[in-house]
Amino acid sequence: MNLYQCFLTENDCYKSGRTIRPEGIMVHSTGANNPKLSRYVAPDDGRLGKPSPNHWNQSGVGACVHAFIGRLANGTAAIYQTLPWTMRGWHAGGEANNRYISFEICEDDLRDEHYFRAVYRQAVELTAFLCGVFSLDPLADGVVICHAEGYRRGIASNHMDVEHWFPIFGKTMDEFRRDTAMSMEEEHVLTYEQWVAYLERYRQELSARPAVMGELFSQAKELGITDGGRPLDFASREECAVMARNALLNQKTN
């Protein structure tokens, strides 16, 4: 899996900051003949190439997904994570926004089998990775679906993707789900990307727990070393520096 990260922080969806508890993965394709990731993802990090003026990292776009799959500037197929996995995306035009992680596969002219096989493989590996992180069964009903299937279930707007593209090269969503399950069975070693995603999920779970202050933490709050709200999980370097400074200031005043 060729996975990179470039959050679309200027997109209105990202700025809204809403979160979800993922129940499934929704597969989309862009519906436009432009396989370049730079059409949607910006800024250029040295891999993407010059961004399109209509990229999605700006206000007013009205849509946002968790990842894009397409071509880098050098032609290699890759994945870019564009939202935190547990952030609510704007991708389905329906209830699926509240429950599904989403990704878009950048379409070309739908005639290049080599490109299709490359992005299809990346999509399978990304879906397997996400199913592993969030303990999802890709073969269970309604867990891994495309936009068209979401429409038939009444949880997404009326779009054809990806059923207008996959069959051209002999693929169906049923086969995609089976390929995802097979990829999960083949995965025995925790990758760095999986470790980062697990860590992010763990920190979010910690932050969601009610704050329980022990005696030492309460004393630190009384002394002004911490405000009692942070740190909620692992302390960042900045938080450690602030607490150390507050402790020194408290020592001087006493």
PDB file of N, CA and C in Angstrom, residues 8-65:
ATOM      1  N   LEU A   8      -6.990  17.993   4.102  1.00  0.00           N
ATOM      2  CA  LEU A   8      -7.555  19.141   3.402  1.00  0.00           C
ATOM      3  C   LEU A   8      -8.100  20.127   4.435  1.00  0.00           C
ATOM      4  N   THR A   9      -7.194  20.792   5.111  1.00  0.00           N
ATOM      5  CA  THR A   9      -7.546  21.610   6.281  1.00  0.00           C
ATOM      6  C   THR A   9      -8.327  22.870   5.927  1.00  0.00           C
ATOM      7  N   GLU A  10      -8.294  23.290   4.662  1.00  0.00           N
ATOM      8  CA  GLU A  10      -9.040  24.475   4.249  1.00  0.00           C
ATOM      9  C   GLU A  10     -10.432  24.129   3.731  1.00  0.00           C
ATOM     10  N   ASN A  11     -10.717  22.847   3.587  1.00  0.00           N
ATOM     11  CA  ASN A  11     -12.036  22.415   3.141  1.00  0.00           C
ATOM     12  C   ASN A  11     -13.047  22.645   4.260  1.00  0.00           C
ATOM     13  N   ASP A  12     -14.250  23.082   3.914  1.00  0.00           N
ATOM     14  CA  ASP A  12     -15.254  23.385   4.927  1.00  0.00           C
ATOM     15  C   ASP A  12     -15.639  22.153   5.736  1.00  0.00           C
ATOM     16  N   CYS A  13     -15.564  20.980   5.126  1.00  0.00           N
ATOM     17  CA  CYS A  13     -15.866  19.745   5.847  1.00  0.00           C
ATOM     18  C   CYS A  13     -14.873  19.545   6.981  1.00  0.00           C
ATOM     19  N   TYR A  14     -13.589  19.706   6.682  1.00  0.00           N
ATOM     20  CA  TYR A  14     -12.555  19.559   7.727  1.00  0.00           C
ATOM     21  C   TYR A  14     -12.787  20.586   8.831  1.00  0.00           C
ATOM     22  N   LYS A  15     -13.101  21.812   8.450  1.00  0.00           N
ATOM     23  CA  LYS A  15     -13.279  22.875   9.435  1.00  0.00           C
ATOM     24  C   LYS A  15     -14.488  22.629  10.331  1.00  0.00           C
ATOM     25  N   SER A  16     -15.481  21.874   9.841  1.00  0.00           N
ATOM     26  CA  SER A  16     -16.666  21.600  10.658  1.00  0.00           C
ATOM     27  C   SER A  16     -16.329  20.719  11.852  1.00  0.00           C
ATOM     28  N   GLY A  17     -15.314  19.862  11.711  1.00  0.00           N
ATOM     29  CA  GLY A  17     -14.786  19.101  12.841  1.00  0.00           C
ATOM     30  C   GLY A  17     -15.684  18.017  13.402  1.00  0.00           C
ATOM     31  N   ARG A  18     -16.699  17.588  12.683  1.00  0.00           N
ATOM     32  CA  ARG A  18     -17.597  16.545  13.203  1.00  0.00           C
ATOM     33  C   ARG A  18     -16.957  15.174  13.060  1.00  0.00           C
ATOM     34  N   THR A  19     -17.295  14.274  13.976  1.00  0.00           N
ATOM     35  CA  THR A  19     -16.685  12.953  13.987  1.00  0.00           C
ATOM     36  C   THR A  19     -17.739  11.856  13.847  1.00  0.00           C
ATOM     37  N   ILE A  20     -17.261  10.655  13.529  1.00  0.00           N
ATOM     38  CA  ILE A  20     -18.131   9.491  13.408  1.00  0.00           C
ATOM     39  C   ILE A  20     -17.470   8.293  14.085  1.00  0.00           C
ATOM     40  N   ARG A  21     -18.278   7.276  14.327  1.00  0.00           N
ATOM     41  CA  ARG A  21     -17.757   5.966  14.707  1.00  0.00           C
ATOM     42  C   ARG A  21     -17.937   5.063  13.479  1.00  0.00           C
ATOM     43  N   PRO A  22     -16.858   4.774  12.749  1.00  0.00           N
ATOM     44  CA  PRO A  22     -17.005   4.085  11.463  1.00  0.00           C
ATOM     45  C   PRO A  22     -17.647   2.705  11.583  1.00  0.00           C
ATOM     46  N   GLU A  23     -18.648   2.491  10.721  1.00  0.00           N
ATOM     47  CA  GLU A  23     -19.321   1.206  10.632  1.00  0.00           C
ATOM     48  C   GLU A  23     -19.045   0.516   9.308  1.00  0.00           C
ATOM     49  N   GLY A  24     -18.402   1.211   8.385  1.00  0.00           N
ATOM     50  CA  GLY A  24     -18.136   0.621   7.091  1.00  0.00           C
ATOM     51  C   GLY A  24     -17.293   1.519   6.214  1.00  0.00           C
ATOM     52  N   ILE A  25     -17.043   1.041   4.995  1.00  0.00           N
ATOM     53  CA  ILE A  25     -16.235   1.755   4.014  1.00  0.00           C
ATOM     54  C   ILE A  25     -17.075   1.929   2.759  1.00  0.00           C
ATOM     55  N   MET A  26     -17.126   3.158   2.216  1.00  0.00           N
ATOM     56  CA  MET A  26     -17.840   3.412   0.965  1.00  0.00           C
ATOM     57  C   MET A  26     -16.838   3.774  -0.123  1.00  0.00           C
ATOM     58  N   VAL A  27     -16.919   3.041  -1.238  1.00  0.00           N
ATOM     59  CA  VAL A  27     -16.011   3.219  -2.368  1.00  0.00           C
ATOM     60  C   VAL A  27     -16.671   4.131  -3.398  1.00  0.00           C
ATOM     61  N   HIS A  28     -15.954   5.183  -3.794  1.00  0.00           N
ATOM     62  CA  HIS A  28     -16.425   6.120  -4.806  1.00  0.00           C
ATOM     63  C   HIS A  28     -15.413   6.179  -5.949  1.00  0.00           C
ATOM     64  N   SER A  29     -15.847   6.697  -7.086  1.00  0.00           N
ATOM     65  CA  SER A  29     -14.920   7.123  -8.129  1.00  0.00           C
ATOM     66  C   SER A  29     -15.386   8.476  -8.640  1.00  0.00           C
ATOM     67  N   THR A  30     -14.450   9.242  -9.187  1.00  0.00           N
ATOM     68  CA  THR A  30     -14.658  10.674  -9.340  1.00  0.00           C
ATOM     69  C   THR A  30     -15.585  11.076 -10.481  1.00  0.00           C
ATOM     70  N   GLY A  31     -15.750  10.224 -11.493  1.00  0.00           N
ATOM     71  CA  GLY A  31     -16.632  10.564 -12.601  1.00  0.00           C
ATOM     72  C   GLY A  31     -16.055  11.588 -13.562  1.00  0.00           C
ATOM     73  N   ALA A  32     -14.738  11.796 -13.518  1.00  0.00           N
ATOM     74  CA  ALA A  32     -14.088  12.760 -14.406  1.00  0.00           C
ATOM     75  C   ALA A  32     -12.802  12.143 -14.954  1.00  0.00           C
ATOM     76  N   ASN A  33     -12.492  12.431 -16.185  1.00  0.00           N
ATOM     77  CA  ASN A  33     -11.303  11.877 -16.823  1.00  0.00           C
ATOM     78  C   ASN A  33     -10.072  12.665 -16.406  1.00  0.00           C
ATOM     79  N   ASN A  34      -9.592  12.377 -15.199  1.00  0.00           N
ATOM     80  CA  ASN A  34      -8.372  13.007 -14.695  1.00  0.00           C
ATOM     81  C   ASN A  34      -7.818  12.136 -13.565  1.00  0.00           C
ATOM     82  N   PRO A  35      -6.869  11.270 -13.862  1.00  0.00           N
ATOM     83  CA  PRO A  35      -6.354  10.356 -12.845  1.00  0.00           C
ATOM     84  C   PRO A  35      -5.341  10.966 -11.885  1.00  0.00           C
ATOM     85  N   LYS A  36      -4.997  12.241 -12.073  1.00  0.00           N
ATOM     86  CA  LYS A  36      -3.962  12.857 -11.248  1.00  0.00           C
ATOM     87  C   LYS A  36      -4.490  13.203  -9.859  1.00  0.00           C
ATOM     88  N   LEU A  37      -3.770  12.802  -8.833  1.00  0.00           N
ATOM     89  CA  LEU A  37      -4.138  13.159  -7.463  1.00  0.00           C
ATOM     90  C   LEU A  37      -4.108  14.663  -7.250  1.00  0.00           C
ATOM     91  N   SER A  38      -3.255  15.357  -7.985  1.00  0.00           N
ATOM     92  CA  SER A  38      -3.143  16.812  -7.824  1.00  0.00           C
ATOM     93  C   SER A  38      -4.388  17.552  -8.284  1.00  0.00           C
ATOM     94  N   ARG A  39      -5.292  16.858  -8.984  1.00  0.00           N
ATOM     95  CA  ARG A  39      -6.572  17.489  -9.337  1.00  0.00           C
ATOM     96  C   ARG A  39      -7.387  17.779  -8.083  1.00  0.00           C
ATOM     97  N   TYR A  40      -7.197  16.960  -7.023  1.00  0.00           N
ATOM     98  CA  TYR A  40      -8.026  17.057  -5.826  1.00  0.00           C
ATOM     99  C   TYR A  40      -7.228  17.402  -4.561  1.00  0.00           C
ATOM    100  N   VAL A  41      -5.986  16.958  -4.494  1.00  0.00           N
ATOM    101  CA  VAL A  41      -5.196  17.066  -3.270  1.00  0.00           C
ATOM    102  C   VAL A  41      -4.159  18.168  -3.416  1.00  0.00           C
ATOM    103  N   ALA A  42      -4.050  19.012  -2.403  1.00  0.00           N
ATOM    104  CA  ALA A  42      -3.087  20.113  -2.399  1.00  0.00           C
ATOM    105  C   ALA A  42      -2.761  20.443  -0.941  1.00  0.00           C
ATOM    106  N   PRO A  43      -1.585  21.031  -0.691  1.00  0.00           N
ATOM    107  CA  PRO A  43      -0.577  21.494  -1.650  1.00  0.00           C
ATOM    108  C   PRO A  43       0.367  20.379  -2.090  1.00  0.00           C
ATOM    109  N   ASP A  44       1.197  20.694  -3.068  1.00  0.00           N
ATOM    110  CA  ASP A  44       2.187  19.742  -3.555  1.00  0.00           C
ATOM    111  C   ASP A  44       3.219  19.471  -2.472  1.00  0.00           C
ATOM    112  N   ASP A  45       3.464  18.189  -2.202  1.00  0.00           N
ATOM    113  CA  ASP A  45       4.467  17.808  -1.202  1.00  0.00           C
ATOM    114  C   ASP A  45       5.731  17.263  -1.859  1.00  0.00           C
ATOM    115  N   GLY A  46       5.890  17.511  -3.141  1.00  0.00           N
ATOM    116  CA  GLY A  46       7.028  16.977  -3.869  1.00  0.00           C
ATOM    117  C   GLY A  46       6.698  15.693  -4.615  1.00  0.00           C
ATOM    118  N   ARG A  47       5.536  15.111  -4.323  1.00  0.00           N
ATOM    119  CA  ARG A  47       5.102  13.902  -5.018  1.00  0.00           C
ATOM    120  C   ARG A  47       3.900  14.172  -5.918  1.00  0.00           C
ATOM    121  N   LEU A  48       3.038  15.080  -5.487  1.00  0.00           N
ATOM    122  CA  LEU A  48       1.760  15.282  -6.161  1.00  0.00           C
ATOM    123  C   LEU A  48       1.881  16.022  -7.487  1.00  0.00           C
ATOM    124  N   GLY A  49       2.753  17.001  -7.560  1.00  0.00           N
ATOM    125  CA  GLY A  49       2.822  17.866  -8.721  1.00  0.00           C
ATOM    126  C   GLY A  49       1.975  19.114  -8.525  1.00  0.00           C
ATOM    127  N   LYS A  50       1.994  19.988  -9.492  1.00  0.00           N
ATOM    128  CA  LYS A  50       1.285  21.260  -9.400  1.00  0.00           C
ATOM    129  C   LYS A  50      -0.208  21.024  -9.239  1.00  0.00           C
ATOM    130  N   PRO A  51      -0.820  21.600  -8.203  1.00  0.00           N
ATOM    131  CA  PRO A  51      -2.249  21.354  -7.972  1.00  0.00           C
ATOM    132  C   PRO A  51      -3.134  22.052  -8.996  1.00  0.00           C
ATOM    133  N   SER A  52      -4.295  21.474  -9.229  1.00  0.00           N
ATOM    134  CA  SER A  52      -5.301  22.096 -10.078  1.00  0.00           C
ATOM    135  C   SER A  52      -5.884  23.312  -9.366  1.00  0.00           C
ATOM    136  N   PRO A  53      -6.303  24.334 -10.096  1.00  0.00           N
ATOM    137  CA  PRO A  53      -6.985  25.467  -9.456  1.00  0.00           C
ATOM    138  C   PRO A  53      -8.266  25.043  -8.740  1.00  0.00           C
ATOM    139  N   ASN A  54      -8.830  23.900  -9.154  1.00  0.00           N
ATOM    140  CA  ASN A  54     -10.082  23.415  -8.571  1.00  0.00           C
ATOM    141  C   ASN A  54      -9.874  22.322  -7.529  1.00  0.00           C
ATOM    142  N   HIS A  55      -8.676  22.284  -6.930  1.00  0.00           N
ATOM    143  CA  HIS A  55      -8.411  21.267  -5.910  1.00  0.00           C
ATOM    144  C   HIS A  55      -9.380  21.426  -4.737  1.00  0.00           C
ATOM    145  N   TRP A  56      -9.429  20.413  -3.893  1.00  0.00           N
ATOM    146  CA  TRP A  56     -10.432  20.377  -2.823  1.00  0.00           C
ATOM    147  C   TRP A  56      -9.945  20.969  -1.503  1.00  0.00           C
ATOM    148  N   ASN A  57      -8.725  21.432  -1.444  1.00  0.00           N
ATOM    149  CA  ASN A  57      -8.217  21.996  -0.193  1.00  0.00           C
ATOM    150  C   ASN A  57      -8.494  23.496  -0.140  1.00  0.00           C
ATOM    151  N   GLN A  58      -9.765  23.847  -0.289  1.00  0.00           N
ATOM    152  CA  GLN A  58     -10.181  25.238  -0.239  1.00  0.00           C
ATOM    153  C   GLN A  58     -11.659  25.299   0.133  1.00  0.00           C
ATOM    154  N   SER A  59     -12.060  26.444   0.626  1.00  0.00           N
ATOM    155  CA  SER A  59     -13.444  26.633   1.044  1.00  0.00           C
ATOM    156  C   SER A  59     -14.368  26.671  -0.165  1.00  0.00           C
ATOM    157  N   GLY A  60     -15.613  26.237   0.063  1.00  0.00           N
ATOM    158  CA  GLY A  60     -16.614  26.323  -0.976  1.00  0.00           C
ATOM    159  C   GLY A  60     -16.739  25.114  -1.874  1.00  0.00           C
ATOM    160  N   VAL A  61     -15.940  24.079  -1.646  1.00  0.00           N
ATOM    161  CA  VAL A  61     -15.982  22.893  -2.507  1.00  0.00           C
ATOM    162  C   VAL A  61     -17.285  22.121  -2.308  1.00  0.00           C
ATOM    163  N   GLY A  62     -17.717  21.963  -1.067  1.00  0.00           N
ATOM    164  CA  GLY A  62     -18.991  21.309  -0.798  1.00  0.00           C
ATOM    165  C   GLY A  62     -18.934  19.800  -0.720  1.00  0.00           C
ATOM    166  N   ALA A  63     -17.753  19.227  -0.791  1.00  0.00           N
ATOM    167  CA  ALA A  63     -17.591  17.778  -0.677  1.00  0.00           C
ATOM    168  C   ALA A  63     -16.212  17.486  -0.108  1.00  0.00           C
ATOM    169  N   CYS A  64     -16.079  16.327   0.527  1.00  0.00           N
ATOM    170  CA  CYS A  64     -14.768  15.921   1.025  1.00  0.00           C
ATOM    171  C   CYS A  64     -14.816  14.444   1.400  1.00  0.00           C
ATOM    172  N   VAL A  65     -13.772  13.715   1.037  1.00  0.00           N
ATOM    173  CA  VAL A  65     -13.664  12.300   1.374  1.00  0.00           C
ATOM    174  C   VAL A  65     -12.437  12.081   2.245  1.00  0.00           C
TER     175      VAL A  65
END
